[in-house]
Structure formats: structure tokens, C-alpha cells
PDB file of C-alpha atoms and ligand atoms in Angstrom:
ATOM      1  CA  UNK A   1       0.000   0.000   0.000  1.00  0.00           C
ATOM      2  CA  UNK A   2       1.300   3.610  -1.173  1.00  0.00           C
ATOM      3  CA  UNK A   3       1.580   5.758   2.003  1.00  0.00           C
ATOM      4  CA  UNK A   4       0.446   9.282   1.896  1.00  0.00           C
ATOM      5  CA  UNK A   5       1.817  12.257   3.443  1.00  0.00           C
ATOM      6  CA  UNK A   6      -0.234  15.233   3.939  1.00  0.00           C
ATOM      7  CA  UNK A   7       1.141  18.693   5.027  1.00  0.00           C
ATOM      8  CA  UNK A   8      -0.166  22.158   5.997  1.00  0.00           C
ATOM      9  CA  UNK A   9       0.885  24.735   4.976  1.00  0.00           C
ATOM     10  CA  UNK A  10       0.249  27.891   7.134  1.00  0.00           C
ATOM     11  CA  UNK A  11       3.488  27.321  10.352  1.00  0.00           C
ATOM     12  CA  UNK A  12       4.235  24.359   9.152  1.00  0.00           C
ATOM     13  CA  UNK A  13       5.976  24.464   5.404  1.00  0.00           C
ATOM     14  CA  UNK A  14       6.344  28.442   5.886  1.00  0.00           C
ATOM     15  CA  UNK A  15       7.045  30.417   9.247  1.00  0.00           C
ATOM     16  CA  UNK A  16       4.037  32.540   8.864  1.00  0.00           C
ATOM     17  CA  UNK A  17       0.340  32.597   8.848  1.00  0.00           C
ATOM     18  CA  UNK A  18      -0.129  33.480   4.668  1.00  0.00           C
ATOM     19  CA  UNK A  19      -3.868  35.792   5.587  1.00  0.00           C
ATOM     20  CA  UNK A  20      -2.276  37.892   8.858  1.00  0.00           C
ATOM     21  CA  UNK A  21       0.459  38.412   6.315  1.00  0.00           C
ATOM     22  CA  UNK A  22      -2.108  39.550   3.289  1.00  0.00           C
ATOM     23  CA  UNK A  23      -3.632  41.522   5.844  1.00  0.00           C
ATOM     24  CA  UNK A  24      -0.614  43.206   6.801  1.00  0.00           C
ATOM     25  CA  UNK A  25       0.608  43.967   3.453  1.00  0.00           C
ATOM     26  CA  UNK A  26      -3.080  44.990   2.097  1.00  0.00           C
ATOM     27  CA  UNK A  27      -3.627  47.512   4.775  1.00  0.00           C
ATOM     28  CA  UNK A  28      -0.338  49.102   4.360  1.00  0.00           C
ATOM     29  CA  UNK A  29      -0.505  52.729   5.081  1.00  0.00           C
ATOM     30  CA  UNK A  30      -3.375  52.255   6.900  1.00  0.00           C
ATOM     31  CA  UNK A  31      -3.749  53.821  10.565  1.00  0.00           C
ATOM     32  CA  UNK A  32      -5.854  51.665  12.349  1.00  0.00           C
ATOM     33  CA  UNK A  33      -3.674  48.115  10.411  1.00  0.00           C
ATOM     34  CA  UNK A  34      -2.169  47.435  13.403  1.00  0.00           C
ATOM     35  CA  UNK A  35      -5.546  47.184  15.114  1.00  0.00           C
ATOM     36  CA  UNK A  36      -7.058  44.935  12.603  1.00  0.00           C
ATOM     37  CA  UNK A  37      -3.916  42.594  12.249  1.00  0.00           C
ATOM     38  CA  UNK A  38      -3.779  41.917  16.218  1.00  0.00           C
ATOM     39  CA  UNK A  39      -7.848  41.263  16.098  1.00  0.00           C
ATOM     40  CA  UNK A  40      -7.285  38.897  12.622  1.00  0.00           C
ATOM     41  CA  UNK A  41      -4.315  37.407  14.531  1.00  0.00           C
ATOM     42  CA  UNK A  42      -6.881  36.634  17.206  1.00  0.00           C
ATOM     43  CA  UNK A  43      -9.509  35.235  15.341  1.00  0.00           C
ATOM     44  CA  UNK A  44      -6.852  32.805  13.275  1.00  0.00           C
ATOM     45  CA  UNK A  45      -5.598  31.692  16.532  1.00  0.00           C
ATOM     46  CA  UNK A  46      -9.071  30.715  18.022  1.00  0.00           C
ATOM     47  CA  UNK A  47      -9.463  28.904  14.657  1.00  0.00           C
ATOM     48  CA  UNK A  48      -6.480  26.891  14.639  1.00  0.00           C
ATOM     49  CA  UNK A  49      -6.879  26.094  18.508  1.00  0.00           C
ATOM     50  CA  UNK A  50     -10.020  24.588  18.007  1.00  0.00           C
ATOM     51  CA  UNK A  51     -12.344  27.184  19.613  1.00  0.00           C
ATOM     52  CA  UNK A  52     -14.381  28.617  16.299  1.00  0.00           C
ATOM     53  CA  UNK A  53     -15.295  26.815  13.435  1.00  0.00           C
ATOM     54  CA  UNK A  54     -13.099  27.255  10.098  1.00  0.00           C
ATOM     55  CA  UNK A  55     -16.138  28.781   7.917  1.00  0.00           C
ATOM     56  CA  UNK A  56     -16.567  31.544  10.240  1.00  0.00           C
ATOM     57  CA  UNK A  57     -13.151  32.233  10.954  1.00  0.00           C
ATOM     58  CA  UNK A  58     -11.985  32.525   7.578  1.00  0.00           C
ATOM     59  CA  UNK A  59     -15.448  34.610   6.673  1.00  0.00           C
ATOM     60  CA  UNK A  60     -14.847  37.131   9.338  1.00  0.00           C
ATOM     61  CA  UNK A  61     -11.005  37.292   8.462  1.00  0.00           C
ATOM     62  CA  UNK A  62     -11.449  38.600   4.966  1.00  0.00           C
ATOM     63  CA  UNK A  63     -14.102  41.214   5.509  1.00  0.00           C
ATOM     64  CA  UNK A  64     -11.402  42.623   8.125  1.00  0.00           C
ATOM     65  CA  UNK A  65      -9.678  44.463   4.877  1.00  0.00           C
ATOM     66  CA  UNK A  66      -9.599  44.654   1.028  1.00  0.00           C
ATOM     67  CA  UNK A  67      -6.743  43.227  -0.948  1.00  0.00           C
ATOM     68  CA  UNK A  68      -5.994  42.529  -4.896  1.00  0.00           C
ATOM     69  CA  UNK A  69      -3.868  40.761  -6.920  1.00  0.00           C
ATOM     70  CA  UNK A  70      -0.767  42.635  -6.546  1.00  0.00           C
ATOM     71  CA  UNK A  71      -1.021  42.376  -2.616  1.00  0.00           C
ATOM     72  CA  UNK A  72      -1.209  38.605  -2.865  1.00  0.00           C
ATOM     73  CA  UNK A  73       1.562  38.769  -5.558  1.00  0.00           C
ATOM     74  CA  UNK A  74       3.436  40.454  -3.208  1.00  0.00           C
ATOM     75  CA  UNK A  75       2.628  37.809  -0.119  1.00  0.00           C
ATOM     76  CA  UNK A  76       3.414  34.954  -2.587  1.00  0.00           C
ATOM     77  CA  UNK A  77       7.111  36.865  -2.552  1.00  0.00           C
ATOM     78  CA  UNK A  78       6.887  36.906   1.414  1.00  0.00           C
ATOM     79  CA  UNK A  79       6.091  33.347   1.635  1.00  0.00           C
ATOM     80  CA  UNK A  80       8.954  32.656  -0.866  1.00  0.00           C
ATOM     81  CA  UNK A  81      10.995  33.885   1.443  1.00  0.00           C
ATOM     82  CA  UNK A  82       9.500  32.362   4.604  1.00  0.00           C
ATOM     83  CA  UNK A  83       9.575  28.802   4.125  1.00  0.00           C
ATOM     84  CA  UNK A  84      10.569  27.089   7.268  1.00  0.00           C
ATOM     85  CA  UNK A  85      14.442  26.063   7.561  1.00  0.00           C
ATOM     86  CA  UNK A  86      14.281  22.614   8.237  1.00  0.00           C
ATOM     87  CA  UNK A  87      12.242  22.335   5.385  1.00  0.00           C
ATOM     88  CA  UNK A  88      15.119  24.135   2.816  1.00  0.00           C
ATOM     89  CA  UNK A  89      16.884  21.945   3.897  1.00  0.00           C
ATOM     90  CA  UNK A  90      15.070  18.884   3.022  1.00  0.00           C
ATOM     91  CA  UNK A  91      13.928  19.637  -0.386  1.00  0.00           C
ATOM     92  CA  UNK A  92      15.569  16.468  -1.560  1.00  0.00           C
ATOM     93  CA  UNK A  93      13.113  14.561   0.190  1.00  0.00           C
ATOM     94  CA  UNK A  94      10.299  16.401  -0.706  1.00  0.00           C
ATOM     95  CA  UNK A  95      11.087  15.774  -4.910  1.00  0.00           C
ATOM     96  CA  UNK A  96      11.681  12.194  -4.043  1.00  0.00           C
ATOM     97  CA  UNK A  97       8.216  11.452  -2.430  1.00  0.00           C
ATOM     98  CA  UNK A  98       6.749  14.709  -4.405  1.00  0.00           C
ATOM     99  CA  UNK A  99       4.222  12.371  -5.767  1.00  0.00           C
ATOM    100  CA  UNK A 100       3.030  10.665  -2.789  1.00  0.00           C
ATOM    101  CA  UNK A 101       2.810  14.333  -0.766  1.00  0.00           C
ATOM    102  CA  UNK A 102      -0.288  16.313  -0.857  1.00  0.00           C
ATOM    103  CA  UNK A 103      -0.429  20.192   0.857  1.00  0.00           C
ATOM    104  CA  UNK A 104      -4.063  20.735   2.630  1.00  0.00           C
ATOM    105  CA  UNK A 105      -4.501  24.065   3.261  1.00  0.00           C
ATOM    106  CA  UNK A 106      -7.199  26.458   4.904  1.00  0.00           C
ATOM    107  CA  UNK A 107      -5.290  28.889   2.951  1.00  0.00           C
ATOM    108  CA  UNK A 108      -5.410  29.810  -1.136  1.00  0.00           C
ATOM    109  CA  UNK A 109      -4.032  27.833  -3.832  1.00  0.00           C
ATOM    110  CA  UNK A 110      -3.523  31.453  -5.294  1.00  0.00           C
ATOM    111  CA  UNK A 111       0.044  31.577  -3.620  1.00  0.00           C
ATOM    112  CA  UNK A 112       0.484  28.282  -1.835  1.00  0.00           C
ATOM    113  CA  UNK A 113       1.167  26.426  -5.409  1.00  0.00           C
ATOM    114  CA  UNK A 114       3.942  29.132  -6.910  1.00  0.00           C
ATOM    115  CA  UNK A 115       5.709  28.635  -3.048  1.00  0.00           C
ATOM    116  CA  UNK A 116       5.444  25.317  -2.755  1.00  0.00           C
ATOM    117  CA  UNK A 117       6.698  24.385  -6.066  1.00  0.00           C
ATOM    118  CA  UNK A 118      10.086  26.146  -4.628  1.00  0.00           C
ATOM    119  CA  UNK A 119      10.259  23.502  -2.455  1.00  0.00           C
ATOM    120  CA  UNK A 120      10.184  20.589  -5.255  1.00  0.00           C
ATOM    121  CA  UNK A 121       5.976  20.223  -4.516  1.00  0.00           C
ATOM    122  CA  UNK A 122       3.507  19.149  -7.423  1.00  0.00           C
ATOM    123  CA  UNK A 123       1.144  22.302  -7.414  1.00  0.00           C
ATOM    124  CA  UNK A 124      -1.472  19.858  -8.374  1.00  0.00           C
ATOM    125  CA  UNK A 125      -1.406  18.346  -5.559  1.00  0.00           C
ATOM    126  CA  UNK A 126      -2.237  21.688  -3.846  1.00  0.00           C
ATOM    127  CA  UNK A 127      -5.653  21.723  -2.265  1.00  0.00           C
ATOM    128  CA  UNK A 128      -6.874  24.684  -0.982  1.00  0.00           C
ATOM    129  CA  UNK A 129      -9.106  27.441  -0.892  1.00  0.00           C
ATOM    130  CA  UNK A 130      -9.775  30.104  -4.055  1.00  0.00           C
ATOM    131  CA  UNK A 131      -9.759  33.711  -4.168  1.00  0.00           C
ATOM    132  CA  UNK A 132     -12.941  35.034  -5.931  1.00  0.00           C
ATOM    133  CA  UNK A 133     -11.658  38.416  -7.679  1.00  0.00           C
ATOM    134  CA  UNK A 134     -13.911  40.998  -9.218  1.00  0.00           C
ATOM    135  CA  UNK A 135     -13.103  42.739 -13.245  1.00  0.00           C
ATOM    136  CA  UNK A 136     -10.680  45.540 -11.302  1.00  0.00           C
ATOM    137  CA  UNK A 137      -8.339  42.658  -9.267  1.00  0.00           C
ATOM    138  CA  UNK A 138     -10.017  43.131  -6.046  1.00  0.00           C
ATOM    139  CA  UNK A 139     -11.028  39.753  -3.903  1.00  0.00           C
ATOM    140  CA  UNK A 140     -14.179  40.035  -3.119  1.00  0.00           C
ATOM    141  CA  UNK A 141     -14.819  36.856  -1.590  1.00  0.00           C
ATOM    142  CA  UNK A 142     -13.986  33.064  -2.030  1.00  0.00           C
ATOM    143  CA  UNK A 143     -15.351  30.003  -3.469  1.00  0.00           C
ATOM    144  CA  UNK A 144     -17.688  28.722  -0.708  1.00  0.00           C
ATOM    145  CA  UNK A 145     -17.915  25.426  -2.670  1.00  0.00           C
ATOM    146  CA  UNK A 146     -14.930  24.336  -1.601  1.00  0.00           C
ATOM    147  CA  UNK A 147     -14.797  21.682   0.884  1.00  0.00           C
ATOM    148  CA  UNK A 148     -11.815  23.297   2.168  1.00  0.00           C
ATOM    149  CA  UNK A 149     -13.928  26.433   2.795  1.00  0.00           C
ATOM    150  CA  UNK A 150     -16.356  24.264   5.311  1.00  0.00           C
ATOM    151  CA  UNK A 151     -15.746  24.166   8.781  1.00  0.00           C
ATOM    152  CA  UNK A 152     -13.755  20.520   9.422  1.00  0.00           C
ATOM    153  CA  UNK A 153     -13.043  21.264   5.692  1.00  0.00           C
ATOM    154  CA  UNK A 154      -9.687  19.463   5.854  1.00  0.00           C
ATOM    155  CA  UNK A 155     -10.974  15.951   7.127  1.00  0.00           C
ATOM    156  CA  UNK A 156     -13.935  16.484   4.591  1.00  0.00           C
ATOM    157  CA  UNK A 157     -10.935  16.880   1.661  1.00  0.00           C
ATOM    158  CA  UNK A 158      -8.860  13.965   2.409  1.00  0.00           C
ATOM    159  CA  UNK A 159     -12.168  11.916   2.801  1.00  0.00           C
ATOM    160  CA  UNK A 160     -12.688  13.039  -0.515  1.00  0.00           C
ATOM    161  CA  UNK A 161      -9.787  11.745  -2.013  1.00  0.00           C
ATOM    162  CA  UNK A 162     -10.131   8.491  -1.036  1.00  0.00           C
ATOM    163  CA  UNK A 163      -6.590   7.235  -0.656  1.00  0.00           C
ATOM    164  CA  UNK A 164      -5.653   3.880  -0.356  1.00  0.00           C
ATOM    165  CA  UNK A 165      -3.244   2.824   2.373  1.00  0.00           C
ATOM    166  CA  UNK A 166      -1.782   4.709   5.491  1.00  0.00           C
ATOM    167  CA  UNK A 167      -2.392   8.405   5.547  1.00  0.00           C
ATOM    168  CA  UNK A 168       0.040  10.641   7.874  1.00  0.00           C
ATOM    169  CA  UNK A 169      -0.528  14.296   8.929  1.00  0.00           C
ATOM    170  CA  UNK A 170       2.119  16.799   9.331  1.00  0.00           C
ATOM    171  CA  UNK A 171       0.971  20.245  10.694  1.00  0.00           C
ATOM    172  CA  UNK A 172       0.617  22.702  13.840  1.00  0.00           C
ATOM    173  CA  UNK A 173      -3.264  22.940  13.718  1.00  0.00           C
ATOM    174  CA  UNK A 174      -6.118  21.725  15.294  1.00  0.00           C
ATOM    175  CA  UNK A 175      -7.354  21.260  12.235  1.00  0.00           C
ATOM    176  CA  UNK A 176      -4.739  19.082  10.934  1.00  0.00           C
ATOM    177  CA  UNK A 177      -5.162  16.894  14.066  1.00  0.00           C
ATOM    178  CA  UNK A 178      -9.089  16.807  13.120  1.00  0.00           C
ATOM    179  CA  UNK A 179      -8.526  14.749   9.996  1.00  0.00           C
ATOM    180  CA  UNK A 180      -7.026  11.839  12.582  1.00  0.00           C
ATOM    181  CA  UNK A 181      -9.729  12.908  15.066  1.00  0.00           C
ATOM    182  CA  UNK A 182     -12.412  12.194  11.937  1.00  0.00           C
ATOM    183  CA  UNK A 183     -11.387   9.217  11.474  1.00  0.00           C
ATOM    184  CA  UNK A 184      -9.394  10.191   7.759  1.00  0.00           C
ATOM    185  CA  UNK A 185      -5.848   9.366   8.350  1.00  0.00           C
ATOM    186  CA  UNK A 186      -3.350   6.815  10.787  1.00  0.00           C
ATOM    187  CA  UNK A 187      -1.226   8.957  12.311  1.00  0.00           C
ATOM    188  CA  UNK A 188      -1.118  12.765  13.439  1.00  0.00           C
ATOM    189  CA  UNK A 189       2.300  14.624  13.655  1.00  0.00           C
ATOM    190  CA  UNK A 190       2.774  17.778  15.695  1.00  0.00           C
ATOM    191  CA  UNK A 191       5.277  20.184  13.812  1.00  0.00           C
ATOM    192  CA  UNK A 192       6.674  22.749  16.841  1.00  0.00           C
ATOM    193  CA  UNK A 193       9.349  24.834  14.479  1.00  0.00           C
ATOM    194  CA  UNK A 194       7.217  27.482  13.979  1.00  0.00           C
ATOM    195  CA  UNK A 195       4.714  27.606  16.962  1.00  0.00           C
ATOM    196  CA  UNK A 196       3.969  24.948  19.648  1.00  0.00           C
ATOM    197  CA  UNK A 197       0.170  25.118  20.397  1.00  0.00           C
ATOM    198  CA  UNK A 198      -0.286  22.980  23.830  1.00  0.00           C
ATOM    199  CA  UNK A 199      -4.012  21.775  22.820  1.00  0.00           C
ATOM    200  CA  UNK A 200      -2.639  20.482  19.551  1.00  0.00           C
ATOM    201  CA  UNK A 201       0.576  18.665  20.680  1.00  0.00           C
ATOM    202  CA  UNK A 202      -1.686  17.100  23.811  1.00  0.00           C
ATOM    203  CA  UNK A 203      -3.562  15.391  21.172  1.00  0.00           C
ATOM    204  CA  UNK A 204      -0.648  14.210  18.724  1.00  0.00           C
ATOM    205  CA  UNK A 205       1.028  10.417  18.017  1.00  0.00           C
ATOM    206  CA  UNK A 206       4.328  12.462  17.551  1.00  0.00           C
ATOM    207  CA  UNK A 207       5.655  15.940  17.990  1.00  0.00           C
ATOM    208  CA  UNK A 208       8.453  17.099  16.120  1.00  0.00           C
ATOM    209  CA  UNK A 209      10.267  20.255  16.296  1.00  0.00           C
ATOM    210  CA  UNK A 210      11.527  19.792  12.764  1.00  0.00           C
ATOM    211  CA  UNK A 211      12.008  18.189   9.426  1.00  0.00           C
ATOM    212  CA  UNK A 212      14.973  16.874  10.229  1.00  0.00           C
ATOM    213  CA  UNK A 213      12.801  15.016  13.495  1.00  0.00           C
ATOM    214  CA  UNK A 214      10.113  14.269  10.998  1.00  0.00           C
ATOM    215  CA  UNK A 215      12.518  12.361   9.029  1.00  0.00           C
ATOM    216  CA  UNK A 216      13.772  10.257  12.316  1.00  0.00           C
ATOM    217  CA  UNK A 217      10.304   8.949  12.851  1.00  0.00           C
ATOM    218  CA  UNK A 218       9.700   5.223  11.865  1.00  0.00           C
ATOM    219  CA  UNK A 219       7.111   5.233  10.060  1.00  0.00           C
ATOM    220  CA  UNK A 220       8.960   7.663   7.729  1.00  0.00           C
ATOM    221  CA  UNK A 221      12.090   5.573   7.404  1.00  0.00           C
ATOM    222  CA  UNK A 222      10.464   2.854   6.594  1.00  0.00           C
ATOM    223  CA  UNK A 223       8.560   5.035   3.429  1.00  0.00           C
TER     224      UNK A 223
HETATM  225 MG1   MG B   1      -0.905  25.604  10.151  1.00  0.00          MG
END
């Protein structure tokens, strides 16, 4: 049976989280941006700590400011620059299992695909959420048809996909650990290199503060 690894994206692959960071760059100039950053801030962290649903975190996150293309062009260059360092330094790993690695993302394939494909990714096997943009280049929403856009939206995905054999989580969310918690993959790994969230790592098989641990882990050797 063909294992499958499954990533996130947001403090896991990169250091940042990629919509505080749109945010930030969209409401340059702005006086009140560092208001509305520390309240979006807030409202990702209840999100990825279990305490508000995904649909209505990500909802209330991008009515909190107005960003185009060129502000997510410019994130994409951010994010470029952001990827974690244990990950850099594993890209050989990630082209030789490239086709047996899937990135599951609350975030949008708009920039996760061009970063990830820096890191020897397929951007096909990108799943995320979609940007909605009107005739002038402004988002004005996303595409609520998206499983990925639902609240448990991750563990709806990889149910979705229906792959065949073991199925093994890498991320620092609570919605990463949901997929295990649903009942849609073996094996939940804790990533810590970017941010250690207690209520996460309470509920993991492993914790690892790094690619380099990931690698150690059994189940991976034995790949
Ligand atoms: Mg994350």
C-alpha cells in the first residue's frame, strides 16, 4: 500500500500565517492596520486552537480588509521567502516522495502552489481554498464550494480523495489533528518549528520540532 503524506501549509511548510500576512501587506498605510492585524491574529488563533469553526473564521477574516492581486503577488514573494528552515533543507526529500505528498490548506491555492513548487511540490497536488476576484483585481470573496472552505473542511478533503493505504498528517493545527480525530488518516504529527500550540501537541502520536525530526520517525524511514 502507497503511504500518503499530507502537510499544511500555514506554520508548518512556511514560518508565517499566509492571511495575517495579506492583511498586513493589504492595509499598508493604513492607521488603524495594526488594530485589525492583532484582532485577525486573534480570530486565526481561536481557529487553529479549536475554539471557532473554520467557515466563520476565515469569513470574518477577509471582511477585516480589502486586498488585490498585486497584494497577494506580493505575499506569494513573502512566503517565498518564509519557508521554514528545516524544510530548505530537506527539499531532496520532498522531490523524491513529491508524488506521494499532498499540501491541505485552509489557505489559497492562489500563492500556496507558486511557493510550494520552490520547495520541489507538485502544485497539483495543492488543495486549498480560491480567491474570488472581481473585473478591477479586487477579492471580493472566495469560493464557498470548496470543501476546504467548510468548517472541518480538511478531514472532509482527504475523505474526498479516497486514498488507499496509510495516511500521515504533518501540521501545527487543530485542524490538521481533526482529519485523525475524523477518522481520515493513521497517524497525526505535531510540527513545533514554527509555533507549539499545547491543545494540539496534547492530542498528537508524535511531535516534532523539525524536518529533520520528521525524518527520524519510523514510520517515515520505513517510506
Ligand atoms: Mg498551520
Amino acid at each position: 500500500m502507497h503511504p500518503t503524506l499530507i502537510f499544511d501549509f500555514d506554520s508548518t511548510l512556511v514560518s508565517l500565517e499566509s492571511l495575517d500576512e495579506l492583511a498586513n501587506i493589504a492595509l499598508d498605510g493604513n492607521p488603524d492596520r495594526e488594530d485589525i492585524v492583532k484582532e485577525l491574529v486573534r480570530i486565526t488563533d481561536l481557529g487553529m486552537e479549536g475554539k471557532i469553526g473554520f467557515a466563520e473564521s476565515l469569513e470574518s477574516r477577509l471582511k477585516m480588509f480589502s486586498a488585490n492581486r498585486g497584494h497577494v503577488e506580493k505575499l506569494t514573494g513573502l512566503l517565498r521567502d518564509s519557508l521554514s528552515a528545516s524544510v530548505l533543507r530537506n527539499t531532496e526529500f520532498l522531490k523524491n516522495n513529491a508524488d506521494r505528498i499532498y499540501v491541505i490548506s485552509g489557505g489559497f491555492s492562489d500563492y500556496i502552489q507558486p511557493v510550494v513548487a520552490e520547495i520541489c511540490l507538485l502544485p497539483e497536488n495543492v488543495l486549498a481554498n480560491k480567491f474570488v476576484f472581481d473585473g478591477e483585481g479586487r477579492i471580493n470573496g472566495h469560493d464557498k464550494s470548496l470543501l476546504l472552505a467548510q468548517d472541518n473542511g480538511k478531514a472532509k478533503q482527504v475523505a474526498a480523495m479516497k486514498l488507499e493505504g496509510p495516511v500521515y498528517i504533518i501540521g501545527d493545527g487543530y485542524t490538521d489533528f481533526q482529519i485523525k480525530a475524523q477518522g481520515e488518516a493513521d497517524r497525526f504529527v505535531a510540527f513545533t518549528e514554527n509555533i507549539e500550540r499545547p491543545n494540539v501537541i496534547a492530542e498528537a502520536d508524535d511531535v516534532v520540532k523539525d524536518f529533520d525530526e520528521l525524518l527520524e520517525l519510523e514510520f517515515i524511514r520505513s517510506l
